[in-house]
């Protein structure tokens, strides 16, 4: 489950359709710790919790509390952050937690983000993070950055549309995106909130997985075409024969083929 902690992101990356998200989202401005705890008590314990999704997670001052709560309940937690909103006390607390993966989004030489690189607070936080935390991945929007086009919603999107049967790992193994009001969107590429599957404050996780909308989206994979399913505009959608051929190869050959597939489709 990917967690969006706020209704907007001041970092406003060039490759992020943030305006679309702000226009589409109509709920409360920030996810409360109380609501977060209510929701994660409904989730399967083998499900990973990702902090990031549509906005910088630490814009919400309760983000560290949420991470601490999720880990204490046995969830594996991943974080994707620019550090905007993070304070020194957050870093100290995070350094004592068992975080499965931390991806640090750094400033770039193209001014593609509004990370406040010249402020002393950002410099001090960055230095402390590099000293105290294990950083597993770095993300930089430089000349080598690959824009995934967010299912055709970024300003750089080419407007591609897939016809024929397809598959997506996010449909096989759902990676839903939860909003601050606990509505659940299809995935991290649904910035326009086109596919809202339900709400985890009022429904169970099983009800979300078995919702009419999610079943409709999954059924579309086996059709020749449709105009109202976001997945057909997304680079994560792979022709179905190609997808399962790679899956079989992974099972037979192992990590080498898996690395090829991840590089080709998921980076």
C-alpha atoms as a printed R data frame, in Angstrom:
    type eleno elety resid chain resno       x       y       z
1   ATOM     1    CA   UNK     A     1   0.000   0.000   0.000
2   ATOM     2    CA   UNK     A     2   1.431   3.378  -1.022
3   ATOM     3    CA   UNK     A     3   0.628   6.209   1.370
4   ATOM     4    CA   UNK     A     4  -0.014   9.818   0.340
5   ATOM     5    CA   UNK     A     5   0.133  11.948   3.476
6   ATOM     6    CA   UNK     A     6  -1.007  15.335   2.116
7   ATOM     7    CA   UNK     A     7  -3.168  17.044  -0.491
8   ATOM     8    CA   UNK     A     8  -0.315  18.711  -2.354
9   ATOM     9    CA   UNK     A     9   3.448  18.719  -2.763
10  ATOM    10    CA   UNK     A    10   5.561  21.925  -2.692
11  ATOM    11    CA   UNK     A    11   8.460  20.152  -4.439
12  ATOM    12    CA   UNK     A    12   6.405  20.229  -7.663
13  ATOM    13    CA   UNK     A    13   8.771  18.132  -9.799
14  ATOM    14    CA   UNK     A    14   8.752  18.848 -13.531
15  ATOM    15    CA   UNK     A    15   7.911  15.221 -14.343
16  ATOM    16    CA   UNK     A    16   5.104  15.022 -11.770
17  ATOM    17    CA   UNK     A    17   1.487  15.925 -12.729
18  ATOM    18    CA   UNK     A    18   0.979  17.621  -9.373
19  ATOM    19    CA   UNK     A    19  -1.605  20.107 -10.666
20  ATOM    20    CA   UNK     A    20  -3.750  17.204 -11.863
21  ATOM    21    CA   UNK     A    21  -3.617  15.599  -8.424
22  ATOM    22    CA   UNK     A    22  -4.515  18.860  -6.667
23  ATOM    23    CA   UNK     A    23  -7.484  19.433  -8.976
24  ATOM    24    CA   UNK     A    24  -8.731  15.872  -8.612
25  ATOM    25    CA   UNK     A    25  -8.411  15.379  -4.854
26  ATOM    26    CA   UNK     A    26 -11.267  16.859  -2.793
27  ATOM    27    CA   UNK     A    27 -10.726  15.452   0.703
28  ATOM    28    CA   UNK     A    28  -9.010  16.517   3.924
29  ATOM    29    CA   UNK     A    29  -5.594  18.194   3.488
30  ATOM    30    CA   UNK     A    30  -3.556  15.753   5.550
31  ATOM    31    CA   UNK     A    31  -3.705  12.150   6.697
32  ATOM    32    CA   UNK     A    32  -4.178  11.938  10.454
33  ATOM    33    CA   UNK     A    33  -2.247   9.487  12.602
34  ATOM    34    CA   UNK     A    34  -5.541   8.193  13.992
35  ATOM    35    CA   UNK     A    35  -6.903   7.402  10.516
36  ATOM    36    CA   UNK     A    36  -3.604   5.835   9.474
37  ATOM    37    CA   UNK     A    37  -3.634   3.485  12.456
38  ATOM    38    CA   UNK     A    38  -7.255   2.548  11.788
39  ATOM    39    CA   UNK     A    39  -6.398   1.679   8.195
40  ATOM    40    CA   UNK     A    40  -3.230  -0.357   8.721
41  ATOM    41    CA   UNK     A    41  -4.990  -2.525  11.277
42  ATOM    42    CA   UNK     A    42  -7.112  -3.702   8.325
43  ATOM    43    CA   UNK     A    43  -4.189  -4.562   6.044
44  ATOM    44    CA   UNK     A    44  -2.523  -7.970   5.628
45  ATOM    45    CA   UNK     A    45   0.675  -8.091   7.685
46  ATOM    46    CA   UNK     A    46   2.715  -9.335   4.719
47  ATOM    47    CA   UNK     A    47   1.866  -6.175   2.784
48  ATOM    48    CA   UNK     A    48   4.570  -3.546   2.400
49  ATOM    49    CA   UNK     A    49   3.871   0.092   3.314
50  ATOM    50    CA   UNK     A    50   5.387   2.732   1.006
51  ATOM    51    CA   UNK     A    51   5.560   6.368   2.078
52  ATOM    52    CA   UNK     A    52   5.674   8.731  -0.896
53  ATOM    53    CA   UNK     A    53   3.208   8.169  -3.726
54  ATOM    54    CA   UNK     A    54   1.614  11.472  -4.902
55  ATOM    55    CA   UNK     A    55   3.410  13.869  -2.508
56  ATOM    56    CA   UNK     A    56   6.496  14.290  -0.346
57  ATOM    57    CA   UNK     A    57   5.565  12.283   2.789
58  ATOM    58    CA   UNK     A    58   7.316  14.464   5.383
59  ATOM    59    CA   UNK     A    59   5.199  17.501   4.513
60  ATOM    60    CA   UNK     A    60   2.873  15.857   7.024
61  ATOM    61    CA   UNK     A    61   4.351  16.380  10.495
62  ATOM    62    CA   UNK     A    62   2.950  13.011  11.617
63  ATOM    63    CA   UNK     A    63   4.865  11.061   8.967
64  ATOM    64    CA   UNK     A    64   7.555   9.786  11.342
65  ATOM    65    CA   UNK     A    65   4.862   8.742  13.825
66  ATOM    66    CA   UNK     A    66   3.114   6.793  11.061
67  ATOM    67    CA   UNK     A    67   6.337   5.058  10.027
68  ATOM    68    CA   UNK     A    68   7.075   4.146  13.633
69  ATOM    69    CA   UNK     A    69   3.540   2.820  14.095
70  ATOM    70    CA   UNK     A    70   3.645   0.704  10.928
71  ATOM    71    CA   UNK     A    71   6.978  -0.874  11.860
72  ATOM    72    CA   UNK     A    72   5.803  -1.579  15.409
73  ATOM    73    CA   UNK     A    73   2.825  -3.468  13.946
74  ATOM    74    CA   UNK     A    74   5.116  -5.691  11.894
75  ATOM    75    CA   UNK     A    75   4.920  -4.039   8.473
76  ATOM    76    CA   UNK     A    76   7.930  -3.631   6.206
77  ATOM    77    CA   UNK     A    77   8.290   0.054   5.373
78  ATOM    78    CA   UNK     A    78   9.821   1.767   2.362
79  ATOM    79    CA   UNK     A    79  10.312   5.526   2.079
80  ATOM    80    CA   UNK     A    80  10.710   7.764  -0.972
81  ATOM    81    CA   UNK     A    81  11.614  11.305   0.074
82  ATOM    82    CA   UNK     A    82  13.212  14.586  -0.984
83  ATOM    83    CA   UNK     A    83  13.667  15.412   2.748
84  ATOM    84    CA   UNK     A    84  11.475  18.503   2.376
85  ATOM    85    CA   UNK     A    85   9.593  18.824   5.665
86  ATOM    86    CA   UNK     A    86  11.929  16.447   7.511
87  ATOM    87    CA   UNK     A    87  13.518  17.741  10.707
88  ATOM    88    CA   UNK     A    88  16.589  16.697  12.682
89  ATOM    89    CA   UNK     A    89  14.448  14.952  15.299
90  ATOM    90    CA   UNK     A    90  12.803  12.923  12.516
91  ATOM    91    CA   UNK     A    91  16.208  11.748  11.336
92  ATOM    92    CA   UNK     A    92  17.232  10.718  14.846
93  ATOM    93    CA   UNK     A    93  14.043   8.718  15.309
94  ATOM    94    CA   UNK     A    94  14.256   7.120  11.862
95  ATOM    95    CA   UNK     A    95  17.837   6.048  12.559
96  ATOM    96    CA   UNK     A    96  16.531   3.779  15.314
97  ATOM    97    CA   UNK     A    97  13.908   2.098  13.106
98  ATOM    98    CA   UNK     A    98  14.201  -0.976  10.906
99  ATOM    99    CA   UNK     A    99  13.367   0.625   7.546
100 ATOM   100    CA   UNK     A   100  13.450  -1.861   4.697
101 ATOM   101    CA   UNK     A   101  14.348   0.615   1.968
102 ATOM   102    CA   UNK     A   102  14.999   4.358   1.725
103 ATOM   103    CA   UNK     A   103  15.137   6.112  -1.640
104 ATOM   104    CA   UNK     A   104  16.493   9.653  -1.491
105 ATOM   105    CA   UNK     A   105  15.405  12.047  -4.238
106 ATOM   106    CA   UNK     A   106  18.216  14.573  -4.665
107 ATOM   107    CA   UNK     A   107  18.222  17.976  -6.404
108 ATOM   108    CA   UNK     A   108  19.391  18.037 -10.024
109 ATOM   109    CA   UNK     A   109  21.237  20.374 -12.376
110 ATOM   110    CA   UNK     A   110  18.123  21.015 -14.493
111 ATOM   111    CA   UNK     A   111  16.000  22.736 -11.827
112 ATOM   112    CA   UNK     A   112  13.382  20.019 -12.203
113 ATOM   113    CA   UNK     A   113  12.406  20.251  -8.529
114 ATOM   114    CA   UNK     A   114  11.712  22.967  -5.992
115 ATOM   115    CA   UNK     A   115  13.865  21.372  -3.313
116 ATOM   116    CA   UNK     A   116  15.161  24.331  -1.215
117 ATOM   117    CA   UNK     A   117  18.828  23.507  -1.776
118 ATOM   118    CA   UNK     A   118  20.125  26.886  -0.577
119 ATOM   119    CA   UNK     A   119  18.481  26.840   2.837
120 ATOM   120    CA   UNK     A   120  20.545  25.898   5.856
121 ATOM   121    CA   UNK     A   121  17.779  23.637   7.132
122 ATOM   122    CA   UNK     A   122  17.862  21.487   3.997
123 ATOM   123    CA   UNK     A   123  21.669  21.317   4.014
124 ATOM   124    CA   UNK     A   124  21.745  20.317   7.680
125 ATOM   125    CA   UNK     A   125  19.014  17.707   7.214
126 ATOM   126    CA   UNK     A   126  20.721  16.209   4.166
127 ATOM   127    CA   UNK     A   127  24.057  15.993   5.986
128 ATOM   128    CA   UNK     A   128  22.416  14.325   8.978
129 ATOM   129    CA   UNK     A   129  20.505  11.846   6.794
130 ATOM   130    CA   UNK     A   130  23.673  10.806   4.977
131 ATOM   131    CA   UNK     A   131  25.406  10.370   8.323
132 ATOM   132    CA   UNK     A   132  22.639   8.560  10.226
133 ATOM   133    CA   UNK     A   133  20.498   6.627   7.723
134 ATOM   134    CA   UNK     A   134  21.160   3.812   5.285
135 ATOM   135    CA   UNK     A   135  20.226   5.104   1.844
136 ATOM   136    CA   UNK     A   136  19.427   2.243  -0.517
137 ATOM   137    CA   UNK     A   137  18.702   4.204  -3.689
138 ATOM   138    CA   UNK     A   138  19.238   7.691  -5.052
139 ATOM   139    CA   UNK     A   139  16.934   9.373  -7.566
140 ATOM   140    CA   UNK     A   140  18.021  12.402  -9.599
141 ATOM   141    CA   UNK     A   141  16.065  14.023 -12.433
142 ATOM   142    CA   UNK     A   142  19.130  14.702 -14.564
143 ATOM   143    CA   UNK     A   143  19.839  13.916 -18.219
144 ATOM   144    CA   UNK     A   144  19.767  10.182 -17.436
145 ATOM   145    CA   UNK     A   145  16.343  10.282 -15.796
146 ATOM   146    CA   UNK     A   146  13.677   8.093 -17.425
147 ATOM   147    CA   UNK     A   147  10.216   9.673 -17.350
148 ATOM   148    CA   UNK     A   148   7.525   7.012 -16.955
149 ATOM   149    CA   UNK     A   149   4.895   9.549 -18.119
150 ATOM   150    CA   UNK     A   150   2.526   8.679 -15.262
151 ATOM   151    CA   UNK     A   151   0.071   6.879 -17.544
152 ATOM   152    CA   UNK     A   152   0.011   9.716 -20.037
153 ATOM   153    CA   UNK     A   153  -0.566  12.543 -17.549
154 ATOM   154    CA   UNK     A   154   2.807  14.357 -17.469
155 ATOM   155    CA   UNK     A   155   3.615  17.369 -19.640
156 ATOM   156    CA   UNK     A   156   6.150  15.199 -21.491
157 ATOM   157    CA   UNK     A   157   3.748  12.307 -22.190
158 ATOM   158    CA   UNK     A   158   3.618  11.064 -25.783
159 ATOM   159    CA   UNK     A   159  -0.003   9.962 -25.625
160 ATOM   160    CA   UNK     A   160   0.594   6.249 -26.190
161 ATOM   161    CA   UNK     A   161  -2.344   3.838 -26.011
162 ATOM   162    CA   UNK     A   162  -2.039   0.052 -25.887
163 ATOM   163    CA   UNK     A   163  -4.418  -2.186 -27.801
164 ATOM   164    CA   UNK     A   164  -4.751  -5.898 -27.258
165 ATOM   165    CA   UNK     A   165  -4.488  -8.054 -24.151
166 ATOM   166    CA   UNK     A   166  -1.980  -6.880 -21.550
167 ATOM   167    CA   UNK     A   167  -0.747  -7.525 -18.034
168 ATOM   168    CA   UNK     A   168   0.654  -5.358 -15.259
169 ATOM   169    CA   UNK     A   169   2.422  -6.467 -12.090
170 ATOM   170    CA   UNK     A   170   0.355  -3.900 -10.159
171 ATOM   171    CA   UNK     A   171  -2.805  -5.738 -11.187
172 ATOM   172    CA   UNK     A   172  -1.365  -9.167 -10.397
173 ATOM   173    CA   UNK     A   173   0.021  -7.965  -7.050
174 ATOM   174    CA   UNK     A   174  -1.988  -4.832  -6.189
175 ATOM   175    CA   UNK     A   175  -0.049  -1.727  -5.161
176 ATOM   176    CA   UNK     A   176  -2.904   0.597  -4.306
177 ATOM   177    CA   UNK     A   177  -2.436   4.267  -3.449
178 ATOM   178    CA   UNK     A   178  -4.161   5.605  -0.338
179 ATOM   179    CA   UNK     A   179  -5.071   9.294  -0.144
180 ATOM   180    CA   UNK     A   180  -5.202  11.519   2.975
181 ATOM   181    CA   UNK     A   181  -8.960  10.892   3.324
182 ATOM   182    CA   UNK     A   182  -8.275   7.127   3.054
183 ATOM   183    CA   UNK     A   183  -9.810   6.787  -0.395
184 ATOM   184    CA   UNK     A   184  -7.920   4.147  -2.375
185 ATOM   185    CA   UNK     A   185  -6.769   4.885  -5.935
186 ATOM   186    CA   UNK     A   186  -5.622   2.220  -8.375
187 ATOM   187    CA   UNK     A   187  -1.871   2.900  -8.167
188 ATOM   188    CA   UNK     A   188   0.843   5.547  -7.945
189 ATOM   189    CA   UNK     A   189   0.330   6.552 -11.595
190 ATOM   190    CA   UNK     A   190  -3.324   7.511 -11.115
191 ATOM   191    CA   UNK     A   191  -2.633  11.189 -10.358
192 ATOM   192    CA   UNK     A   192  -6.015  12.155 -11.795
193 ATOM   193    CA   UNK     A   193  -7.724   9.728  -9.386
194 ATOM   194    CA   UNK     A   194  -9.616   8.207 -12.282
195 ATOM   195    CA   UNK     A   195 -10.051   4.852 -10.586
196 ATOM   196    CA   UNK     A   196 -11.155   5.166  -6.945
197 ATOM   197    CA   UNK     A   197 -11.768   1.681  -5.570
198 ATOM   198    CA   UNK     A   198 -13.232   2.503  -2.169
199 ATOM   199    CA   UNK     A   199 -12.295   3.891   1.241
200 ATOM   200    CA   UNK     A   200 -10.360   2.039   3.929
201 ATOM   201    CA   UNK     A   201 -11.976   3.916   6.800
202 ATOM   202    CA   UNK     A   202 -15.378   2.515   5.921
203 ATOM   203    CA   UNK     A   203 -14.435  -0.708   4.111
204 ATOM   204    CA   UNK     A   204 -12.186  -3.709   4.599
205 ATOM   205    CA   UNK     A   205  -9.156  -4.423   2.443
206 ATOM   206    CA   UNK     A   206 -10.942  -7.432   0.936
207 ATOM   207    CA   UNK     A   207 -13.806  -5.170  -0.104
208 ATOM   208    CA   UNK     A   208 -11.323  -2.916  -1.916
209 ATOM   209    CA   UNK     A   209  -9.676  -5.835  -3.726
210 ATOM   210    CA   UNK     A   210 -13.072  -7.221  -4.720
211 ATOM   211    CA   UNK     A   211 -14.613  -3.856  -5.574
212 ATOM   212    CA   UNK     A   212 -16.603  -3.486  -8.774
213 ATOM   213    CA   UNK     A   213 -14.113  -0.958 -10.150
214 ATOM   214    CA   UNK     A   214 -11.016  -3.098  -9.559
215 ATOM   215    CA   UNK     A   215 -12.723  -6.137 -11.069
216 ATOM   216    CA   UNK     A   216 -13.673  -4.026 -14.092
217 ATOM   217    CA   UNK     A   217 -10.067  -2.885 -14.560
218 ATOM   218    CA   UNK     A   218  -8.703  -6.414 -14.241
219 ATOM   219    CA   UNK     A   219 -11.255  -7.722 -16.742
220 ATOM   220    CA   UNK     A   220 -10.113  -5.122 -19.271
221 ATOM   221    CA   UNK     A   221  -6.723  -6.841 -19.556
222 ATOM   222    CA   UNK     A   222  -8.283  -9.578 -21.696
223 ATOM   223    CA   UNK     A   223 -10.093  -7.225 -24.077
224 ATOM   224    CA   UNK     A   224  -8.808  -5.873 -27.377
225 ATOM   225    CA   UNK     A   225  -9.309  -2.235 -26.427
226 ATOM   226    CA   UNK     A   226 -11.115   0.270 -24.222
227 ATOM   227    CA   UNK     A   227 -10.995   4.035 -23.821
228 ATOM   228    CA   UNK     A   228 -11.687   4.537 -20.127
229 ATOM   229    CA   UNK     A   229  -9.024   2.391 -18.438
230 ATOM   230    CA   UNK     A   230  -5.896   4.274 -17.371
231 ATOM   231    CA   UNK     A   231  -3.701   1.179 -17.681
232 ATOM   232    CA   UNK     A   232  -3.785   1.283 -21.482
233 ATOM   233    CA   UNK     A   233  -1.935   4.613 -21.376
234 ATOM   234    CA   UNK     A   234   0.700   3.354 -18.932
235 ATOM   235    CA   UNK     A   235   4.189   2.055 -19.664
236 ATOM   236    CA   UNK     A   236   3.787  -0.579 -16.927
237 ATOM   237    CA   UNK     A   237   1.233  -2.384 -19.105
238 ATOM   238    CA   UNK     A   238   2.999  -5.147 -21.063
239 ATOM   239    CA   UNK     A   239   1.588  -7.323 -23.890
240 ATOM   240    CA   UNK     A   240   0.245 -10.361 -22.091
241 ATOM   241    CA   UNK     A   241   2.271 -12.993 -23.958
242 ATOM   242    CA   UNK     A   242   5.491 -11.066 -23.383
243 ATOM   243    CA   UNK     A   243   4.723 -10.596 -19.690
244 ATOM   244    CA   UNK     A   244   4.123 -14.276 -18.960
245 ATOM   245    CA   UNK     A   245   7.021 -15.376 -21.163
246 ATOM   246    CA   UNK     A   246   9.301 -13.313 -18.936
247 ATOM   247    CA   UNK     A   247   7.620 -14.703 -15.821
248 ATOM   248    CA   UNK     A   248   8.319 -18.245 -17.017
249 ATOM   249    CA   UNK     A   249  11.910 -17.311 -17.819
250 ATOM   250    CA   UNK     A   250  12.363 -15.873 -14.337
251 ATOM   251    CA   UNK     A   251  11.119 -19.118 -12.814
252 ATOM   252    CA   UNK     A   252  13.497 -21.173 -14.954
253 ATOM   253    CA   UNK     A   253  16.596 -19.004 -15.138
254 ATOM   254    CA   UNK     A   254  16.316 -16.816 -12.079
255 ATOM   255    CA   UNK     A   255  17.835 -13.459 -11.114
256 ATOM   256    CA   UNK     A   256  19.577 -12.619 -14.416
257 ATOM   257    CA   UNK     A   257  16.325 -12.577 -16.392
258 ATOM   258    CA   UNK     A   258  14.556 -10.828 -13.537
259 ATOM   259    CA   UNK     A   259  17.105  -7.997 -13.700
260 ATOM   260    CA   UNK     A   260  16.523  -7.666 -17.448
261 ATOM   261    CA   UNK     A   261  12.766  -7.463 -16.931
262 ATOM   262    CA   UNK     A   262  13.010  -4.909 -14.136
263 ATOM   263    CA   UNK     A   263  15.332  -2.739 -16.225
264 ATOM   264    CA   UNK     A   264  13.074  -2.971 -19.273
265 ATOM   265    CA   UNK     A   265   9.719  -2.299 -17.636
266 ATOM   266    CA   UNK     A   266   9.965  -1.096 -14.069
267 ATOM   267    CA   UNK     A   267  12.634   1.606 -13.989
